[in-house]
Short mmCIF file of N, CA and C in Angstrom, two decimals:
data_model
loop_
_atom_site.label_atom_id
_atom_site.label_comp_id
_atom_site.label_asym_id
_atom_site.label_seq_id
_atom_site.Cartn_x
_atom_site.Cartn_y
_atom_site.Cartn_z
N MET A 1350 -71.04 -139.17 41.93
CA MET A 1350 -72.43 -139.05 41.51
C MET A 1350 -72.65 -137.68 40.90
N GLY A 1351 -72.87 -136.65 41.69
CA GLY A 1351 -73.03 -135.30 41.17
C GLY A 1351 -74.48 -134.88 41.03
N VAL A 1352 -74.68 -133.57 41.05
CA VAL A 1352 -76.00 -132.99 40.88
C VAL A 1352 -75.91 -131.91 39.80
N THR A 1353 -77.03 -131.67 39.14
CA THR A 1353 -77.06 -130.67 38.08
C THR A 1353 -78.18 -129.67 38.33
N VAL A 1354 -78.00 -128.50 37.76
CA VAL A 1354 -79.03 -127.46 37.78
C VAL A 1354 -79.10 -126.91 36.36
N ASP A 1355 -80.29 -126.93 35.77
CA ASP A 1355 -80.51 -126.39 34.43
C ASP A 1355 -81.50 -125.23 34.51
N VAL A 1356 -81.19 -124.17 33.78
CA VAL A 1356 -82.02 -122.97 33.82
C VAL A 1356 -82.28 -122.49 32.40
N HIS A 1357 -83.49 -122.06 32.16
CA HIS A 1357 -83.82 -121.35 30.92
C HIS A 1357 -84.74 -120.20 31.31
N GLN A 1358 -84.28 -118.99 31.05
CA GLN A 1358 -85.03 -117.79 31.44
C GLN A 1358 -85.04 -116.82 30.27
N VAL A 1359 -86.16 -116.17 30.04
CA VAL A 1359 -86.23 -115.13 29.02
C VAL A 1359 -86.40 -113.79 29.74
N PHE A 1360 -85.45 -112.90 29.50
CA PHE A 1360 -85.56 -111.53 30.01
C PHE A 1360 -86.19 -110.69 28.91
N ARG A 1361 -87.22 -109.95 29.25
CA ARG A 1361 -87.94 -109.17 28.24
C ARG A 1361 -87.28 -107.80 28.05
N TYR A 1362 -85.96 -107.88 27.83
CA TYR A 1362 -85.12 -106.70 27.62
C TYR A 1362 -84.13 -107.02 26.52
N PRO A 1363 -83.64 -105.99 25.81
CA PRO A 1363 -82.67 -106.22 24.73
C PRO A 1363 -81.34 -106.78 25.26
N PHE A 1364 -80.68 -107.50 24.40
CA PHE A 1364 -79.43 -108.18 24.72
C PHE A 1364 -78.40 -107.24 25.37
N GLU A 1365 -78.17 -106.08 24.77
CA GLU A 1365 -77.14 -105.16 25.26
C GLU A 1365 -77.40 -104.75 26.71
N GLN A 1366 -78.66 -104.50 27.03
CA GLN A 1366 -79.01 -104.09 28.40
C GLN A 1366 -78.88 -105.25 29.39
N VAL A 1367 -79.23 -106.44 28.96
CA VAL A 1367 -79.11 -107.62 29.83
C VAL A 1367 -77.64 -107.90 30.14
N VAL A 1368 -76.80 -107.86 29.12
CA VAL A 1368 -75.37 -108.12 29.34
C VAL A 1368 -74.76 -107.05 30.24
N ALA A 1369 -75.11 -105.78 29.99
CA ALA A 1369 -74.58 -104.69 30.84
C ALA A 1369 -75.00 -104.90 32.30
N SER A 1370 -76.24 -105.30 32.52
CA SER A 1370 -76.71 -105.56 33.89
C SER A 1370 -75.99 -106.75 34.50
N TYR A 1371 -75.77 -107.80 33.71
CA TYR A 1371 -75.08 -108.97 34.22
C TYR A 1371 -73.66 -108.61 34.67
N LEU A 1372 -72.97 -107.83 33.87
CA LEU A 1372 -71.58 -107.50 34.17
C LEU A 1372 -71.44 -106.61 35.40
N ARG A 1373 -72.50 -105.93 35.80
CA ARG A 1373 -72.43 -105.09 37.01
C ARG A 1373 -73.29 -105.66 38.15
N LYS A 1374 -73.72 -106.89 38.01
CA LYS A 1374 -74.63 -107.51 38.99
C LYS A 1374 -74.01 -107.67 40.37
N TYR A 1375 -72.74 -107.99 40.45
CA TYR A 1375 -72.07 -108.21 41.74
C TYR A 1375 -70.85 -107.32 41.86
N PRO A 1376 -70.42 -106.97 43.05
CA PRO A 1376 -71.13 -107.16 44.32
C PRO A 1376 -72.36 -106.24 44.39
N SER A 1377 -73.31 -106.65 45.22
CA SER A 1377 -74.57 -105.92 45.32
C SER A 1377 -75.16 -106.13 46.71
N PRO A 1378 -75.82 -105.12 47.25
CA PRO A 1378 -76.50 -105.32 48.54
C PRO A 1378 -77.62 -106.35 48.45
N MET A 1379 -78.06 -106.68 47.22
CA MET A 1379 -79.11 -107.68 47.05
C MET A 1379 -78.58 -109.10 47.24
N GLU A 1380 -77.25 -109.28 47.21
CA GLU A 1380 -76.63 -110.59 47.40
C GLU A 1380 -75.38 -110.42 48.25
N LYS A 1381 -75.54 -110.67 49.54
CA LYS A 1381 -74.44 -110.41 50.47
C LYS A 1381 -73.33 -111.46 50.42
N HIS A 1382 -73.58 -112.62 49.82
CA HIS A 1382 -72.58 -113.69 49.79
C HIS A 1382 -71.46 -113.44 48.77
N VAL A 1383 -71.74 -112.65 47.73
CA VAL A 1383 -70.71 -112.31 46.75
C VAL A 1383 -70.10 -110.99 47.20
N THR A 1384 -68.86 -111.06 47.69
CA THR A 1384 -68.25 -109.87 48.30
C THR A 1384 -67.37 -109.07 47.34
N ALA A 1385 -66.92 -109.71 46.25
CA ALA A 1385 -66.07 -108.99 45.29
C ALA A 1385 -66.05 -109.73 43.96
N VAL A 1386 -65.88 -108.96 42.89
CA VAL A 1386 -65.64 -109.52 41.56
C VAL A 1386 -64.54 -108.67 40.94
N LYS A 1387 -63.46 -109.33 40.56
CA LYS A 1387 -62.33 -108.61 40.00
C LYS A 1387 -62.04 -109.12 38.59
N THR A 1388 -61.94 -108.19 37.65
CA THR A 1388 -61.57 -108.56 36.29
C THR A 1388 -60.06 -108.75 36.25
N MET A 1389 -59.64 -109.96 35.93
CA MET A 1389 -58.22 -110.30 35.90
C MET A 1389 -57.62 -110.08 34.52
N GLU A 1390 -58.47 -110.22 33.49
CA GLU A 1390 -58.00 -110.09 32.12
C GLU A 1390 -59.17 -109.67 31.24
N GLU A 1391 -58.90 -108.79 30.31
CA GLU A 1391 -59.91 -108.39 29.33
C GLU A 1391 -59.19 -108.02 28.05
N LYS A 1392 -59.63 -108.62 26.96
CA LYS A 1392 -59.00 -108.31 25.67
C LYS A 1392 -60.02 -108.50 24.55
N THR A 1393 -59.81 -107.77 23.48
CA THR A 1393 -60.69 -107.83 22.32
C THR A 1393 -59.92 -108.43 21.15
N ASP A 1394 -60.51 -109.43 20.53
CA ASP A 1394 -59.94 -110.02 19.32
C ASP A 1394 -60.28 -109.06 18.18
N LEU A 1395 -59.26 -108.41 17.63
CA LEU A 1395 -59.50 -107.39 16.61
C LEU A 1395 -60.09 -107.95 15.33
N SER A 1396 -59.85 -109.23 15.04
CA SER A 1396 -60.38 -109.81 13.81
C SER A 1396 -61.87 -110.17 13.93
N THR A 1397 -62.33 -110.54 15.14
CA THR A 1397 -63.73 -110.95 15.30
C THR A 1397 -64.55 -109.95 16.11
N GLY A 1398 -63.87 -109.10 16.89
CA GLY A 1398 -64.57 -108.17 17.77
C GLY A 1398 -65.04 -108.81 19.08
N ILE A 1399 -64.73 -110.08 19.28
CA ILE A 1399 -65.16 -110.78 20.50
C ILE A 1399 -64.34 -110.28 21.69
N ILE A 1400 -65.05 -109.93 22.75
CA ILE A 1400 -64.41 -109.46 23.98
C ILE A 1400 -64.32 -110.64 24.94
N TYR A 1401 -63.09 -110.94 25.33
CA TYR A 1401 -62.83 -112.01 26.30
C TYR A 1401 -62.58 -111.37 27.66
N ARG A 1402 -63.22 -111.94 28.70
CA ARG A 1402 -62.99 -111.49 30.07
C ARG A 1402 -62.77 -112.70 30.96
N ARG A 1403 -61.86 -112.51 31.92
CA ARG A 1403 -61.67 -113.51 32.98
C ARG A 1403 -61.80 -112.78 34.29
N ARG A 1404 -62.78 -113.23 35.09
CA ARG A 1404 -63.05 -112.57 36.36
C ARG A 1404 -63.00 -113.59 37.49
N ILE A 1405 -62.62 -113.11 38.67
CA ILE A 1405 -62.60 -113.94 39.87
C ILE A 1405 -63.61 -113.34 40.85
N ALA A 1406 -64.52 -114.18 41.31
CA ALA A 1406 -65.50 -113.76 42.31
C ALA A 1406 -65.10 -114.31 43.66
N THR A 1407 -65.23 -113.47 44.68
CA THR A 1407 -65.00 -113.90 46.06
C THR A 1407 -66.36 -114.01 46.72
N CYS A 1408 -66.65 -115.19 47.26
CA CYS A 1408 -67.94 -115.46 47.89
C CYS A 1408 -67.72 -115.94 49.32
N GLN A 1409 -68.63 -115.56 50.20
CA GLN A 1409 -68.56 -116.07 51.56
C GLN A 1409 -68.87 -117.57 51.55
N ASN A 1410 -68.21 -118.30 52.41
CA ASN A 1410 -68.49 -119.73 52.56
C ASN A 1410 -69.88 -119.87 53.20
N VAL A 1411 -70.77 -120.53 52.50
CA VAL A 1411 -72.15 -120.67 52.99
C VAL A 1411 -72.44 -122.08 53.52
N ILE A 1412 -71.42 -122.92 53.56
CA ILE A 1412 -71.63 -124.27 54.09
C ILE A 1412 -72.00 -124.15 55.57
N PRO A 1413 -73.04 -124.85 56.00
CA PRO A 1413 -73.47 -124.75 57.41
C PRO A 1413 -72.34 -125.06 58.38
N GLU A 1414 -72.35 -124.35 59.50
CA GLU A 1414 -71.30 -124.49 60.52
C GLU A 1414 -71.06 -125.94 60.94
N ILE A 1415 -72.13 -126.70 61.04
CA ILE A 1415 -71.99 -128.10 61.49
C ILE A 1415 -71.10 -128.89 60.54
N LEU A 1416 -71.19 -128.59 59.23
CA LEU A 1416 -70.37 -129.29 58.24
C LEU A 1416 -68.95 -128.73 58.21
N ARG A 1417 -68.76 -127.51 58.70
CA ARG A 1417 -67.42 -126.91 58.71
C ARG A 1417 -66.53 -127.49 59.80
N LYS A 1418 -67.05 -128.43 60.55
CA LYS A 1418 -66.23 -129.14 61.53
C LYS A 1418 -65.15 -129.95 60.80
N VAL A 1419 -65.44 -130.31 59.55
CA VAL A 1419 -64.44 -130.97 58.71
C VAL A 1419 -63.42 -129.90 58.33
N SER A 1420 -62.16 -130.12 58.66
CA SER A 1420 -61.15 -129.07 58.55
C SER A 1420 -61.05 -128.44 57.16
N VAL A 1421 -61.17 -129.24 56.10
CA VAL A 1421 -61.02 -128.70 54.75
C VAL A 1421 -62.14 -127.70 54.40
N LEU A 1422 -63.29 -127.81 55.06
CA LEU A 1422 -64.42 -126.92 54.78
C LEU A 1422 -64.37 -125.63 55.59
N LYS A 1423 -63.38 -125.52 56.49
CA LYS A 1423 -63.25 -124.35 57.37
C LYS A 1423 -62.50 -123.22 56.66
N VAL A 1424 -63.09 -122.66 55.65
CA VAL A 1424 -62.51 -121.49 54.98
C VAL A 1424 -63.55 -120.39 54.99
N SER A 1425 -63.10 -119.14 55.05
CA SER A 1425 -64.08 -118.04 55.10
C SER A 1425 -64.59 -117.67 53.71
N ASP A 1426 -63.72 -117.80 52.69
CA ASP A 1426 -64.11 -117.39 51.35
C ASP A 1426 -63.93 -118.52 50.34
N ILE A 1427 -64.75 -118.48 49.31
CA ILE A 1427 -64.69 -119.41 48.20
C ILE A 1427 -64.45 -118.57 46.95
N TYR A 1428 -63.60 -119.06 46.06
CA TYR A 1428 -63.27 -118.30 44.85
C TYR A 1428 -63.77 -119.02 43.61
N LEU A 1429 -64.40 -118.25 42.73
CA LEU A 1429 -64.92 -118.78 41.47
C LEU A 1429 -64.27 -118.02 40.32
N GLU A 1430 -63.94 -118.74 39.27
CA GLU A 1430 -63.39 -118.10 38.07
C GLU A 1430 -64.42 -118.18 36.96
N GLU A 1431 -64.61 -117.05 36.30
CA GLU A 1431 -65.55 -116.98 35.17
C GLU A 1431 -64.80 -116.47 33.95
N GLU A 1432 -64.96 -117.17 32.85
CA GLU A 1432 -64.47 -116.69 31.56
C GLU A 1432 -65.68 -116.40 30.70
N SER A 1433 -65.62 -115.31 29.95
CA SER A 1433 -66.74 -114.99 29.07
C SER A 1433 -66.23 -114.49 27.72
N TRP A 1434 -67.05 -114.75 26.71
CA TRP A 1434 -66.77 -114.34 25.35
C TRP A 1434 -68.01 -113.60 24.86
N LEU A 1435 -67.89 -112.29 24.70
CA LEU A 1435 -69.01 -111.44 24.28
C LEU A 1435 -68.88 -111.12 22.80
N ASN A 1436 -69.88 -111.53 22.04
CA ASN A 1436 -69.91 -111.29 20.61
C ASN A 1436 -71.10 -110.38 20.31
N MET A 1437 -70.84 -109.08 20.24
CA MET A 1437 -71.92 -108.12 20.00
C MET A 1437 -72.51 -108.27 18.60
N GLN A 1438 -71.69 -108.68 17.64
CA GLN A 1438 -72.16 -108.84 16.27
C GLN A 1438 -73.23 -109.93 16.18
N GLU A 1439 -72.98 -111.06 16.84
CA GLU A 1439 -73.95 -112.17 16.83
C GLU A 1439 -74.92 -112.09 18.01
N ARG A 1440 -74.74 -111.10 18.87
CA ARG A 1440 -75.59 -110.86 20.03
C ARG A 1440 -75.69 -112.10 20.93
N ASN A 1441 -74.50 -112.55 21.37
CA ASN A 1441 -74.48 -113.62 22.36
C ASN A 1441 -73.26 -113.45 23.26
N MET A 1442 -73.37 -113.98 24.45
CA MET A 1442 -72.25 -114.03 25.38
C MET A 1442 -72.24 -115.42 26.00
N VAL A 1443 -71.11 -116.11 25.85
CA VAL A 1443 -70.93 -117.44 26.40
C VAL A 1443 -70.05 -117.30 27.64
N MET A 1444 -70.42 -118.01 28.71
CA MET A 1444 -69.65 -117.95 29.95
C MET A 1444 -69.38 -119.36 30.45
N LYS A 1445 -68.20 -119.54 31.02
CA LYS A 1445 -67.84 -120.79 31.67
C LYS A 1445 -67.27 -120.42 33.03
N SER A 1446 -67.76 -121.08 34.07
CA SER A 1446 -67.32 -120.80 35.43
C SER A 1446 -66.95 -122.09 36.13
N HIS A 1447 -66.00 -121.98 37.05
CA HIS A 1447 -65.66 -123.12 37.88
C HIS A 1447 -65.11 -122.63 39.21
N CYS A 1448 -65.16 -123.51 40.18
CA CYS A 1448 -64.72 -123.19 41.53
C CYS A 1448 -63.22 -123.41 41.64
N LEU A 1449 -62.53 -122.45 42.25
CA LEU A 1449 -61.09 -122.56 42.46
C LEU A 1449 -60.74 -123.12 43.84
N THR A 1450 -61.75 -123.16 44.70
CA THR A 1450 -61.56 -123.64 46.08
C THR A 1450 -61.97 -125.12 46.14
N TRP A 1451 -61.31 -125.88 46.94
CA TRP A 1451 -61.63 -127.29 47.17
C TRP A 1451 -61.54 -128.16 45.92
N THR A 1452 -60.66 -127.81 45.00
CA THR A 1452 -60.61 -128.55 43.73
C THR A 1452 -60.26 -130.02 43.91
N GLN A 1453 -59.60 -130.37 45.01
CA GLN A 1453 -59.27 -131.78 45.23
C GLN A 1453 -60.46 -132.56 45.77
N TYR A 1454 -61.53 -131.87 46.20
CA TYR A 1454 -62.69 -132.54 46.78
C TYR A 1454 -63.99 -132.31 46.01
N ALA A 1455 -64.04 -131.19 45.28
CA ALA A 1455 -65.30 -130.85 44.63
C ALA A 1455 -65.04 -130.28 43.24
N SER A 1456 -65.98 -130.52 42.37
CA SER A 1456 -65.94 -129.96 41.03
C SER A 1456 -67.25 -129.22 40.81
N LEU A 1457 -67.15 -127.93 40.58
CA LEU A 1457 -68.33 -127.12 40.29
C LEU A 1457 -68.07 -126.43 38.97
N SER A 1458 -68.95 -126.62 38.02
CA SER A 1458 -68.79 -125.96 36.73
C SER A 1458 -70.15 -125.51 36.22
N GLU A 1459 -70.13 -124.38 35.52
CA GLU A 1459 -71.34 -123.84 34.90
C GLU A 1459 -71.00 -123.41 33.49
N GLU A 1460 -71.94 -123.63 32.61
CA GLU A 1460 -71.85 -123.09 31.25
C GLU A 1460 -73.14 -122.32 31.02
N SER A 1461 -72.99 -121.07 30.61
CA SER A 1461 -74.15 -120.20 30.45
C SER A 1461 -74.06 -119.46 29.12
N VAL A 1462 -75.23 -119.06 28.62
CA VAL A 1462 -75.30 -118.28 27.39
C VAL A 1462 -76.40 -117.24 27.55
N PHE A 1463 -76.07 -116.02 27.17
CA PHE A 1463 -77.08 -115.00 26.92
C PHE A 1463 -77.13 -114.85 25.41
N ARG A 1464 -78.33 -114.85 24.85
CA ARG A 1464 -78.45 -114.67 23.41
C ARG A 1464 -79.78 -114.00 23.08
N GLU A 1465 -79.79 -113.34 21.94
CA GLU A 1465 -81.03 -112.72 21.47
C GLU A 1465 -82.08 -113.79 21.32
N SER A 1466 -83.28 -113.51 21.80
CA SER A 1466 -84.37 -114.48 21.73
C SER A 1466 -84.84 -114.66 20.29
N LEU A 1467 -85.11 -115.90 19.93
CA LEU A 1467 -85.67 -116.18 18.60
C LEU A 1467 -87.13 -115.72 18.53
N GLU A 1468 -87.77 -115.67 19.68
CA GLU A 1468 -89.18 -115.29 19.77
C GLU A 1468 -89.38 -113.79 19.54
N ASN A 1469 -88.43 -112.97 20.04
CA ASN A 1469 -88.55 -111.52 19.95
C ASN A 1469 -87.14 -110.93 20.04
N PRO A 1470 -86.69 -110.19 19.01
CA PRO A 1470 -85.32 -109.66 19.02
C PRO A 1470 -85.05 -108.64 20.14
N ASN A 1471 -86.11 -108.15 20.80
CA ASN A 1471 -85.95 -107.23 21.93
C ASN A 1471 -85.85 -107.97 23.26
N TRP A 1472 -85.86 -109.29 23.23
CA TRP A 1472 -85.76 -110.10 24.44
C TRP A 1472 -84.43 -110.86 24.42
N THR A 1473 -84.05 -111.36 25.58
CA THR A 1473 -82.79 -112.09 25.71
C THR A 1473 -83.01 -113.39 26.46
N GLU A 1474 -82.53 -114.49 25.86
CA GLU A 1474 -82.60 -115.79 26.52
C GLU A 1474 -81.36 -116.01 27.37
N PHE A 1475 -81.56 -116.65 28.52
CA PHE A 1475 -80.46 -117.05 29.38
C PHE A 1475 -80.58 -118.55 29.59
N ILE A 1476 -79.54 -119.27 29.24
CA ILE A 1476 -79.52 -120.72 29.39
C ILE A 1476 -78.29 -121.07 30.23
N GLN A 1477 -78.49 -121.88 31.25
CA GLN A 1477 -77.38 -122.25 32.13
C GLN A 1477 -77.47 -123.72 32.50
N LYS A 1478 -76.32 -124.37 32.47
CA LYS A 1478 -76.21 -125.75 32.93
C LYS A 1478 -75.09 -125.76 33.96
N GLY A 1479 -75.42 -126.21 35.16
CA GLY A 1479 -74.43 -126.28 36.22
C GLY A 1479 -74.32 -127.70 36.75
N ARG A 1480 -73.13 -128.05 37.19
CA ARG A 1480 -72.91 -129.39 37.73
C ARG A 1480 -71.94 -129.30 38.89
N ILE A 1481 -72.26 -130.01 39.94
CA ILE A 1481 -71.35 -130.11 41.08
C ILE A 1481 -71.25 -131.57 41.48
N SER A 1482 -70.02 -131.99 41.73
CA SER A 1482 -69.81 -133.33 42.25
C SER A 1482 -68.75 -133.26 43.34
N ILE A 1483 -68.95 -134.06 44.36
CA ILE A 1483 -68.08 -134.04 45.53
C ILE A 1483 -67.49 -135.43 45.71
N THR A 1484 -66.18 -135.45 45.92
CA THR A 1484 -65.49 -136.72 46.16
C THR A 1484 -64.56 -136.53 47.34
N GLY A 1485 -64.15 -137.59 47.91
CA GLY A 1485 -63.15 -137.51 48.97
C GLY A 1485 -63.68 -137.09 50.32
N ALA A 1486 -65.00 -136.95 50.47
CA ALA A 1486 -65.57 -136.56 51.76
C ALA A 1486 -66.29 -137.74 52.41
N GLY A 1487 -66.08 -138.92 51.87
CA GLY A 1487 -66.68 -140.12 52.46
C GLY A 1487 -68.20 -140.05 52.49
N LEU A 1488 -68.76 -140.32 53.66
CA LEU A 1488 -70.22 -140.33 53.81
C LEU A 1488 -70.84 -138.95 53.63
N LEU A 1489 -70.02 -137.91 53.75
CA LEU A 1489 -70.54 -136.55 53.58
C LEU A 1489 -70.78 -136.17 52.12
N ASN A 1490 -70.25 -136.94 51.18
CA ASN A 1490 -70.42 -136.60 49.76
C ASN A 1490 -71.88 -136.30 49.42
N CYS A 1491 -72.78 -137.22 49.74
CA CYS A 1491 -74.20 -137.06 49.40
C CYS A 1491 -74.83 -135.88 50.13
N VAL A 1492 -74.46 -135.70 51.41
CA VAL A 1492 -75.01 -134.59 52.19
C VAL A 1492 -74.57 -133.26 51.57
N LEU A 1493 -73.29 -133.16 51.24
CA LEU A 1493 -72.77 -131.92 50.65
C LEU A 1493 -73.37 -131.67 49.27
N GLU A 1494 -73.55 -132.72 48.48
CA GLU A 1494 -74.16 -132.55 47.16
C GLU A 1494 -75.61 -132.10 47.28
N ALA A 1495 -76.35 -132.66 48.23
CA ALA A 1495 -77.75 -132.25 48.43
C ALA A 1495 -77.81 -130.78 48.85
N PHE A 1496 -76.92 -130.38 49.76
CA PHE A 1496 -76.86 -128.97 50.17
C PHE A 1496 -76.52 -128.09 48.97
N ALA A 1497 -75.52 -128.52 48.18
CA ALA A 1497 -75.09 -127.75 47.02
C ALA A 1497 -76.22 -127.57 46.01
N GLN A 1498 -76.99 -128.64 45.77
CA GLN A 1498 -78.09 -128.54 44.81
C GLN A 1498 -79.13 -127.54 45.28
N THR A 1499 -79.49 -127.60 46.55
CA THR A 1499 -80.47 -126.67 47.10
C THR A 1499 -79.94 -125.24 47.02
N PHE A 1500 -78.68 -125.06 47.44
CA PHE A 1500 -78.09 -123.72 47.43
C PHE A 1500 -77.99 -123.18 46.01
N LEU A 1501 -77.54 -124.01 45.05
CA LEU A 1501 -77.42 -123.55 43.67
C LEU A 1501 -78.78 -123.19 43.08
N SER A 1502 -79.79 -124.01 43.34
CA SER A 1502 -81.14 -123.72 42.82
C SER A 1502 -81.66 -122.40 43.38
N GLN A 1503 -81.47 -122.19 44.68
CA GLN A 1503 -81.90 -120.92 45.29
C GLN A 1503 -81.08 -119.76 44.74
N GLY A 1504 -79.77 -120.00 44.55
CA GLY A 1504 -78.89 -118.96 44.03
C GLY A 1504 -79.27 -118.52 42.62
N VAL A 1505 -79.66 -119.48 41.79
CA VAL A 1505 -80.08 -119.16 40.43
C VAL A 1505 -81.32 -118.28 40.47
N LYS A 1506 -82.30 -118.66 41.30
CA LYS A 1506 -83.54 -117.87 41.40
C LYS A 1506 -83.23 -116.46 41.90
N LYS A 1507 -82.35 -116.37 42.89
CA LYS A 1507 -81.98 -115.06 43.43
C LYS A 1507 -81.24 -114.24 42.38
N GLY A 1508 -80.34 -114.86 41.63
CA GLY A 1508 -79.61 -114.17 40.57
C GLY A 1508 -80.54 -113.62 39.51
N ILE A 1509 -81.57 -114.37 39.15
CA ILE A 1509 -82.55 -113.91 38.16
C ILE A 1509 -83.34 -112.74 38.71
N ARG A 1510 -83.72 -112.80 40.00
CA ARG A 1510 -84.44 -111.68 40.63
C ARG A 1510 -83.57 -110.42 40.63
N ILE A 1511 -82.28 -110.58 40.94
CA ILE A 1511 -81.37 -109.43 40.93
C ILE A 1511 -81.27 -108.84 39.53
N MET A 1512 -81.15 -109.70 38.53
CA MET A 1512 -81.09 -109.22 37.14
C MET A 1512 -82.36 -108.46 36.78
N GLU A 1513 -83.52 -109.01 37.12
CA GLU A 1513 -84.78 -108.33 36.82
C GLU A 1513 -84.85 -106.97 37.50
N THR A 1514 -84.40 -106.90 38.76
CA THR A 1514 -84.41 -105.63 39.49
C THR A 1514 -83.48 -104.62 38.81
N LEU A 1515 -82.27 -105.04 38.49
CA LEU A 1515 -81.32 -104.14 37.82
C LEU A 1515 -81.86 -103.66 36.48
N LEU A 1516 -82.47 -104.57 35.72
CA LEU A 1516 -83.02 -104.20 34.42
C LEU A 1516 -84.17 -103.21 34.55
N GLN A 1517 -85.03 -103.43 35.55
CA GLN A 1517 -86.14 -102.49 35.76
C GLN A 1517 -85.62 -101.12 36.17
N GLU A 1518 -84.59 -101.09 37.04
CA GLU A 1518 -83.98 -99.81 37.44
C GLU A 1518 -83.34 -99.10 36.26
N GLN A 1519 -82.69 -99.87 35.40
CA GLN A 1519 -81.95 -99.29 34.27
C GLN A 1519 -82.87 -98.92 33.11
N CYS A 1520 -83.87 -99.77 32.83
CA CYS A 1520 -84.62 -99.63 31.59
C CYS A 1520 -86.11 -99.32 31.79
N GLY A 1521 -86.63 -99.53 32.96
CA GLY A 1521 -88.07 -99.38 33.16
C GLY A 1521 -88.79 -100.68 32.86
N CYS A 1522 -89.99 -100.57 32.37
CA CYS A 1522 -90.83 -101.74 32.12
C CYS A 1522 -90.21 -102.63 31.04
N PRO A 1523 -90.47 -103.94 31.13
CA PRO A 1523 -89.97 -104.87 30.10
C PRO A 1523 -90.59 -104.58 28.74
N PHE A 1524 -89.88 -104.97 27.68
CA PHE A 1524 -90.38 -104.85 26.33
C PHE A 1524 -91.41 -105.95 26.08
N SER A 1525 -92.41 -105.65 25.28
CA SER A 1525 -93.39 -106.70 24.95
C SER A 1525 -93.18 -107.20 23.54
#
């Protein structure tokens, strides 16, 4: 079956500042579940100027203890891989993320874009589409998907709040 989360947010800050804040967003005391982010690969395409990054995030397992009675869910950390392509010339950054943990039981993927707003060149649009589907857990599939949808929706809101806080600390008041 699967669940989806769609987000559209406009940050009233220039693209360069939004991307810089995003890249330093985690780990942060504002989000205790993300414990580490490590850049595994970074390279620049000299012909296009596009910067490619591959990062691995380490997150605490947030599945409720009652559900961790299932042996496969009894892990302390969950790993996510993010690939991004930053094009400063076109003022956009495309990201694709997926979960590296539980791949035989769950599929979690996100596609996100930061881009200069069409409404105001000093603003930045953030668009994200996420999908999670769980298989192989029998009757728990629906329960785990419902938990995942709630957690992802809350996580998106929290991530946006963290970005807004970082941007205000870095830049001051939003641009109008």
